[in-house]
């Protein structure tokens, strides 16, 4: 997905908008470019949203590190979150833990 110019452009737009809205409270930005959904571990896919095809680009503010993490979700998880069901609450817990772990791994690999 990171090779798709539309995705890359949308990620930069997300970061630019966040910088305008939140200023210095965001110290760093990171795009989790994995093709695996950070919520459920399945492959990220393009899905139907109404009559259109879509991908789910999202942002998570990792407050402990003051970093905004952009990430993609699979269609199943994105749809479930839009429903705001009881299941979507458990998706958020897994999602946040997995994004924090992925960012920590990224930081470790960047330091070596």
Short mmCIF file of N, CA and C in Angstrom, two decimals:
data_model
loop_
_atom_site.label_atom_id
_atom_site.label_comp_id
_atom_site.label_asym_id
_atom_site.label_seq_id
_atom_site.Cartn_x
_atom_site.Cartn_y
_atom_site.Cartn_z
N UNK A 1 0.81 -1.20 0.00
CA UNK A 1 0.00 0.00 0.00
C UNK A 1 0.85 1.27 0.00
N UNK A 2 2.04 1.17 0.59
CA UNK A 2 2.88 2.37 0.65
C UNK A 2 3.36 2.80 -0.72
N UNK A 3 3.26 1.92 -1.73
CA UNK A 3 3.66 2.28 -3.08
C UNK A 3 2.58 3.06 -3.82
N UNK A 4 1.37 3.04 -3.29
CA UNK A 4 0.26 3.74 -3.92
C UNK A 4 0.36 5.23 -3.59
N UNK A 5 0.54 6.04 -4.59
CA UNK A 5 0.73 7.48 -4.40
C UNK A 5 -0.47 8.11 -3.70
N UNK A 6 -1.66 7.56 -3.91
CA UNK A 6 -2.85 8.11 -3.24
C UNK A 6 -2.79 7.88 -1.74
N UNK A 7 -2.28 6.72 -1.33
CA UNK A 7 -2.14 6.42 0.10
C UNK A 7 -1.08 7.34 0.71
N UNK A 8 0.06 7.45 0.06
CA UNK A 8 1.14 8.29 0.55
C UNK A 8 0.67 9.74 0.66
N UNK A 9 -0.02 10.21 -0.35
CA UNK A 9 -0.54 11.57 -0.34
C UNK A 9 -1.53 11.78 0.81
N UNK A 10 -2.39 10.81 1.04
CA UNK A 10 -3.37 10.92 2.13
C UNK A 10 -2.68 10.91 3.49
N UNK A 11 -1.62 10.13 3.63
CA UNK A 11 -0.87 10.10 4.89
C UNK A 11 -0.24 11.47 5.16
N UNK A 12 0.38 12.06 4.15
CA UNK A 12 0.97 13.39 4.33
C UNK A 12 -0.10 14.43 4.66
N UNK A 13 -1.24 14.32 4.03
CA UNK A 13 -2.33 15.25 4.32
C UNK A 13 -2.81 15.09 5.77
N UNK A 14 -2.90 13.85 6.23
CA UNK A 14 -3.27 13.58 7.62
C UNK A 14 -2.27 14.23 8.57
N UNK A 15 -0.99 14.04 8.32
CA UNK A 15 0.05 14.62 9.17
C UNK A 15 0.02 16.15 9.13
N UNK A 16 -0.15 16.73 7.95
CA UNK A 16 -0.21 18.20 7.82
C UNK A 16 -1.40 18.77 8.59
N UNK A 17 -2.56 18.13 8.45
CA UNK A 17 -3.75 18.60 9.17
C UNK A 17 -3.57 18.49 10.68
N UNK A 18 -2.98 17.40 11.12
CA UNK A 18 -2.75 17.21 12.55
C UNK A 18 -1.78 18.27 13.08
N UNK A 19 -0.75 18.58 12.32
CA UNK A 19 0.22 19.60 12.75
C UNK A 19 -0.46 20.96 12.89
N UNK A 20 -1.34 21.27 11.94
CA UNK A 20 -2.08 22.55 12.03
C UNK A 20 -3.01 22.56 13.24
N UNK A 21 -3.63 21.45 13.53
CA UNK A 21 -4.60 21.40 14.63
C UNK A 21 -3.94 21.32 16.00
N UNK A 22 -2.87 20.55 16.11
CA UNK A 22 -2.30 20.25 17.43
C UNK A 22 -0.92 20.83 17.67
N UNK A 23 -0.31 21.38 16.64
CA UNK A 23 0.97 22.08 16.79
C UNK A 23 2.05 21.26 17.44
N UNK A 24 2.71 21.85 18.43
CA UNK A 24 3.87 21.24 19.07
C UNK A 24 3.55 20.07 19.98
N UNK A 25 2.27 19.79 20.22
CA UNK A 25 1.96 18.63 21.05
C UNK A 25 2.30 17.32 20.33
N UNK A 26 2.45 17.41 19.01
CA UNK A 26 2.91 16.26 18.22
C UNK A 26 4.39 16.47 17.94
N UNK A 27 5.22 15.64 18.53
CA UNK A 27 6.67 15.78 18.36
C UNK A 27 7.21 14.97 17.20
N UNK A 28 6.48 13.94 16.80
CA UNK A 28 6.96 13.08 15.74
C UNK A 28 5.78 12.42 15.04
N UNK A 29 6.04 11.91 13.83
CA UNK A 29 5.03 11.24 13.02
C UNK A 29 5.61 9.91 12.54
N UNK A 30 4.72 8.92 12.39
CA UNK A 30 5.16 7.64 11.86
C UNK A 30 4.01 6.98 11.14
N UNK A 31 4.31 6.40 9.98
CA UNK A 31 3.31 5.64 9.23
C UNK A 31 3.61 4.17 9.39
N UNK A 32 2.70 3.45 9.99
CA UNK A 32 2.82 2.00 10.12
C UNK A 32 2.47 1.40 8.75
N UNK A 33 3.49 1.13 7.96
CA UNK A 33 3.27 0.72 6.57
C UNK A 33 3.10 -0.78 6.39
N UNK A 34 2.82 -1.49 7.46
CA UNK A 34 2.58 -2.92 7.36
C UNK A 34 1.34 -3.20 6.52
N UNK A 35 1.36 -4.28 5.79
CA UNK A 35 0.19 -4.68 5.02
C UNK A 35 -0.72 -5.59 5.82
N UNK A 36 -0.41 -5.73 7.11
CA UNK A 36 -1.20 -6.54 8.03
C UNK A 36 -1.97 -5.59 8.95
N UNK A 37 -3.25 -5.84 9.13
CA UNK A 37 -4.10 -5.00 9.97
C UNK A 37 -3.59 -5.03 11.41
N UNK A 38 -3.31 -3.86 12.00
CA UNK A 38 -2.81 -3.84 13.37
C UNK A 38 -3.87 -4.21 14.41
N UNK A 39 -5.13 -4.30 14.00
CA UNK A 39 -6.19 -4.66 14.94
C UNK A 39 -6.40 -6.17 15.01
N UNK A 40 -6.36 -6.85 13.85
CA UNK A 40 -6.71 -8.27 13.84
C UNK A 40 -5.65 -9.18 13.23
N UNK A 41 -4.67 -8.61 12.54
CA UNK A 41 -3.60 -9.42 11.96
C UNK A 41 -3.89 -9.96 10.57
N UNK A 42 -5.02 -9.59 9.97
CA UNK A 42 -5.33 -10.04 8.61
C UNK A 42 -4.77 -9.05 7.60
N UNK A 43 -4.70 -9.49 6.35
CA UNK A 43 -4.17 -8.63 5.29
C UNK A 43 -5.10 -7.43 5.07
N UNK A 44 -4.51 -6.25 4.94
CA UNK A 44 -5.28 -5.04 4.67
C UNK A 44 -5.79 -5.11 3.24
N UNK A 45 -7.04 -4.73 3.06
CA UNK A 45 -7.66 -4.84 1.76
C UNK A 45 -8.46 -3.59 1.43
N UNK A 46 -8.78 -3.49 0.17
CA UNK A 46 -9.70 -2.45 -0.29
C UNK A 46 -11.10 -3.02 -0.09
N UNK A 47 -12.02 -2.19 0.38
CA UNK A 47 -13.36 -2.70 0.66
C UNK A 47 -14.41 -1.73 0.13
N UNK A 48 -15.65 -2.19 0.10
CA UNK A 48 -16.76 -1.36 -0.35
C UNK A 48 -17.25 -0.50 0.80
N UNK A 49 -17.41 0.77 0.54
CA UNK A 49 -17.98 1.72 1.50
C UNK A 49 -19.10 2.42 0.75
N UNK A 50 -20.32 1.95 0.95
CA UNK A 50 -21.43 2.40 0.12
C UNK A 50 -21.22 1.86 -1.27
N UNK A 51 -21.24 2.74 -2.26
CA UNK A 51 -21.02 2.32 -3.65
C UNK A 51 -19.57 2.47 -4.08
N UNK A 52 -18.76 3.06 -3.22
CA UNK A 52 -17.36 3.34 -3.53
C UNK A 52 -16.43 2.28 -2.94
N UNK A 53 -15.22 2.18 -3.50
CA UNK A 53 -14.19 1.38 -2.87
C UNK A 53 -13.37 2.29 -1.98
N UNK A 54 -12.83 1.72 -0.91
CA UNK A 54 -12.12 2.55 0.07
C UNK A 54 -11.03 1.76 0.76
N UNK A 55 -10.12 2.50 1.39
CA UNK A 55 -9.22 1.94 2.38
C UNK A 55 -9.44 2.77 3.63
N UNK A 56 -9.07 2.23 4.76
CA UNK A 56 -9.31 2.92 6.02
C UNK A 56 -8.00 3.46 6.57
N UNK A 57 -7.75 4.75 6.34
CA UNK A 57 -6.57 5.44 6.87
C UNK A 57 -6.98 6.11 8.17
N UNK A 58 -6.20 5.87 9.22
CA UNK A 58 -6.54 6.36 10.55
C UNK A 58 -5.30 6.92 11.24
N UNK A 59 -5.52 7.62 12.32
CA UNK A 59 -4.42 8.14 13.11
C UNK A 59 -4.62 7.79 14.58
N UNK A 60 -3.52 7.52 15.25
CA UNK A 60 -3.54 7.21 16.68
C UNK A 60 -2.46 8.06 17.34
N UNK A 61 -2.85 8.82 18.34
CA UNK A 61 -1.88 9.63 19.08
C UNK A 61 -1.32 8.80 20.22
N UNK A 62 -0.08 8.41 20.09
CA UNK A 62 0.62 7.65 21.13
C UNK A 62 1.17 8.69 22.09
N UNK A 63 0.39 9.00 23.10
CA UNK A 63 0.67 10.13 24.00
C UNK A 63 1.95 9.95 24.80
N UNK A 64 2.28 8.74 25.19
CA UNK A 64 3.50 8.52 25.97
C UNK A 64 4.74 8.99 25.21
N UNK A 65 4.68 8.92 23.88
CA UNK A 65 5.83 9.29 23.06
C UNK A 65 5.57 10.58 22.26
N UNK A 66 4.38 11.15 22.38
CA UNK A 66 3.98 12.34 21.61
C UNK A 66 4.19 12.14 20.11
N UNK A 67 3.79 10.96 19.64
CA UNK A 67 3.93 10.65 18.22
C UNK A 67 2.55 10.31 17.64
N UNK A 68 2.29 10.85 16.46
CA UNK A 68 1.07 10.53 15.74
C UNK A 68 1.38 9.38 14.80
N UNK A 69 0.67 8.28 14.96
CA UNK A 69 0.88 7.10 14.13
C UNK A 69 -0.27 7.00 13.14
N UNK A 70 0.05 6.99 11.87
CA UNK A 70 -0.95 6.75 10.83
C UNK A 70 -0.92 5.26 10.52
N UNK A 71 -2.09 4.69 10.25
CA UNK A 71 -2.16 3.25 9.98
C UNK A 71 -3.38 2.95 9.13
N UNK A 72 -3.37 1.80 8.50
CA UNK A 72 -4.49 1.31 7.71
C UNK A 72 -5.14 0.15 8.44
N UNK A 73 -6.45 -0.02 8.25
CA UNK A 73 -7.18 -1.15 8.80
C UNK A 73 -7.73 -2.00 7.66
N UNK A 74 -7.97 -3.28 7.94
CA UNK A 74 -8.65 -4.13 6.98
C UNK A 74 -10.12 -3.70 6.93
N UNK A 75 -10.82 -4.10 5.91
CA UNK A 75 -12.22 -3.72 5.74
C UNK A 75 -13.11 -4.21 6.88
N UNK A 76 -12.84 -5.41 7.37
CA UNK A 76 -13.66 -5.96 8.45
C UNK A 76 -13.56 -5.12 9.72
N UNK A 77 -12.34 -4.78 10.11
CA UNK A 77 -12.15 -3.98 11.33
C UNK A 77 -12.68 -2.56 11.14
N UNK A 78 -12.45 -1.98 9.98
CA UNK A 78 -12.94 -0.62 9.72
C UNK A 78 -14.47 -0.59 9.79
N UNK A 79 -15.11 -1.57 9.19
CA UNK A 79 -16.57 -1.64 9.22
C UNK A 79 -17.08 -1.80 10.64
N UNK A 80 -16.42 -2.65 11.40
CA UNK A 80 -16.84 -2.88 12.79
C UNK A 80 -16.70 -1.60 13.63
N UNK A 81 -15.63 -0.86 13.42
CA UNK A 81 -15.43 0.38 14.17
C UNK A 81 -16.49 1.42 13.79
N UNK A 82 -16.86 1.48 12.52
CA UNK A 82 -17.92 2.41 12.10
C UNK A 82 -19.25 2.09 12.77
N UNK A 83 -19.48 0.82 13.04
CA UNK A 83 -20.73 0.40 13.68
C UNK A 83 -20.80 0.83 15.14
N UNK A 84 -19.64 1.07 15.75
CA UNK A 84 -19.57 1.46 17.17
C UNK A 84 -20.24 0.42 18.06
N UNK A 85 -19.94 -0.83 17.80
CA UNK A 85 -20.52 -1.92 18.57
C UNK A 85 -19.66 -2.24 19.78
N UNK A 86 -20.10 -3.20 20.57
CA UNK A 86 -19.30 -3.64 21.72
C UNK A 86 -17.97 -4.22 21.23
N UNK A 87 -18.02 -4.89 20.08
CA UNK A 87 -16.80 -5.49 19.54
C UNK A 87 -15.78 -4.43 19.15
N UNK A 88 -16.25 -3.26 18.72
CA UNK A 88 -15.30 -2.21 18.30
C UNK A 88 -14.45 -1.73 19.48
N UNK A 89 -14.98 -1.80 20.69
CA UNK A 89 -14.19 -1.41 21.87
C UNK A 89 -13.01 -2.35 22.06
N UNK A 90 -13.21 -3.64 21.83
CA UNK A 90 -12.09 -4.59 21.96
C UNK A 90 -11.10 -4.43 20.82
N UNK A 91 -11.58 -4.01 19.65
CA UNK A 91 -10.68 -3.75 18.52
C UNK A 91 -9.72 -2.63 18.89
N UNK A 92 -10.22 -1.57 19.51
CA UNK A 92 -9.35 -0.44 19.88
C UNK A 92 -8.25 -0.87 20.85
N UNK A 93 -8.59 -1.71 21.81
CA UNK A 93 -7.59 -2.15 22.79
C UNK A 93 -6.46 -2.89 22.07
N UNK A 94 -6.79 -3.86 21.24
CA UNK A 94 -5.77 -4.60 20.47
C UNK A 94 -4.99 -3.67 19.55
N UNK A 95 -5.71 -2.80 18.90
CA UNK A 95 -5.11 -1.87 17.95
C UNK A 95 -4.06 -1.01 18.62
N UNK A 96 -4.40 -0.39 19.73
CA UNK A 96 -3.47 0.49 20.42
C UNK A 96 -2.25 -0.27 20.92
N UNK A 97 -2.46 -1.45 21.49
CA UNK A 97 -1.32 -2.25 21.96
C UNK A 97 -0.41 -2.64 20.80
N UNK A 98 -0.99 -3.07 19.70
CA UNK A 98 -0.18 -3.50 18.55
C UNK A 98 0.55 -2.33 17.89
N UNK A 99 -0.07 -1.16 17.84
CA UNK A 99 0.61 0.00 17.28
C UNK A 99 1.77 0.44 18.16
N UNK A 100 1.57 0.40 19.47
CA UNK A 100 2.65 0.77 20.38
C UNK A 100 3.82 -0.21 20.24
N UNK A 101 3.54 -1.49 20.14
CA UNK A 101 4.59 -2.50 19.95
C UNK A 101 5.32 -2.29 18.62
N UNK A 102 4.55 -2.04 17.56
CA UNK A 102 5.15 -1.83 16.24
C UNK A 102 6.04 -0.59 16.24
N UNK A 103 5.61 0.47 16.91
CA UNK A 103 6.41 1.68 16.97
C UNK A 103 7.69 1.43 17.77
N UNK A 104 7.58 0.70 18.87
CA UNK A 104 8.77 0.38 19.67
C UNK A 104 9.76 -0.43 18.85
N UNK A 105 9.27 -1.38 18.08
CA UNK A 105 10.15 -2.18 17.20
C UNK A 105 10.80 -1.31 16.14
N UNK A 106 10.03 -0.39 15.58
CA UNK A 106 10.57 0.53 14.58
C UNK A 106 11.70 1.37 15.20
N UNK A 107 11.47 1.88 16.41
CA UNK A 107 12.48 2.70 17.07
C UNK A 107 13.73 1.88 17.38
N UNK A 108 13.57 0.64 17.82
CA UNK A 108 14.73 -0.23 18.08
C UNK A 108 15.53 -0.47 16.81
N UNK A 109 14.82 -0.76 15.73
CA UNK A 109 15.54 -1.05 14.47
C UNK A 109 16.19 0.20 13.91
N UNK A 110 15.61 1.36 14.16
CA UNK A 110 16.19 2.63 13.68
C UNK A 110 17.45 2.99 14.47
N UNK A 111 17.50 2.58 15.73
CA UNK A 111 18.64 2.91 16.58
C UNK A 111 19.85 2.04 16.30
N UNK A 112 19.62 0.87 15.70
CA UNK A 112 20.77 -0.02 15.46
C UNK A 112 21.35 0.12 14.08
#
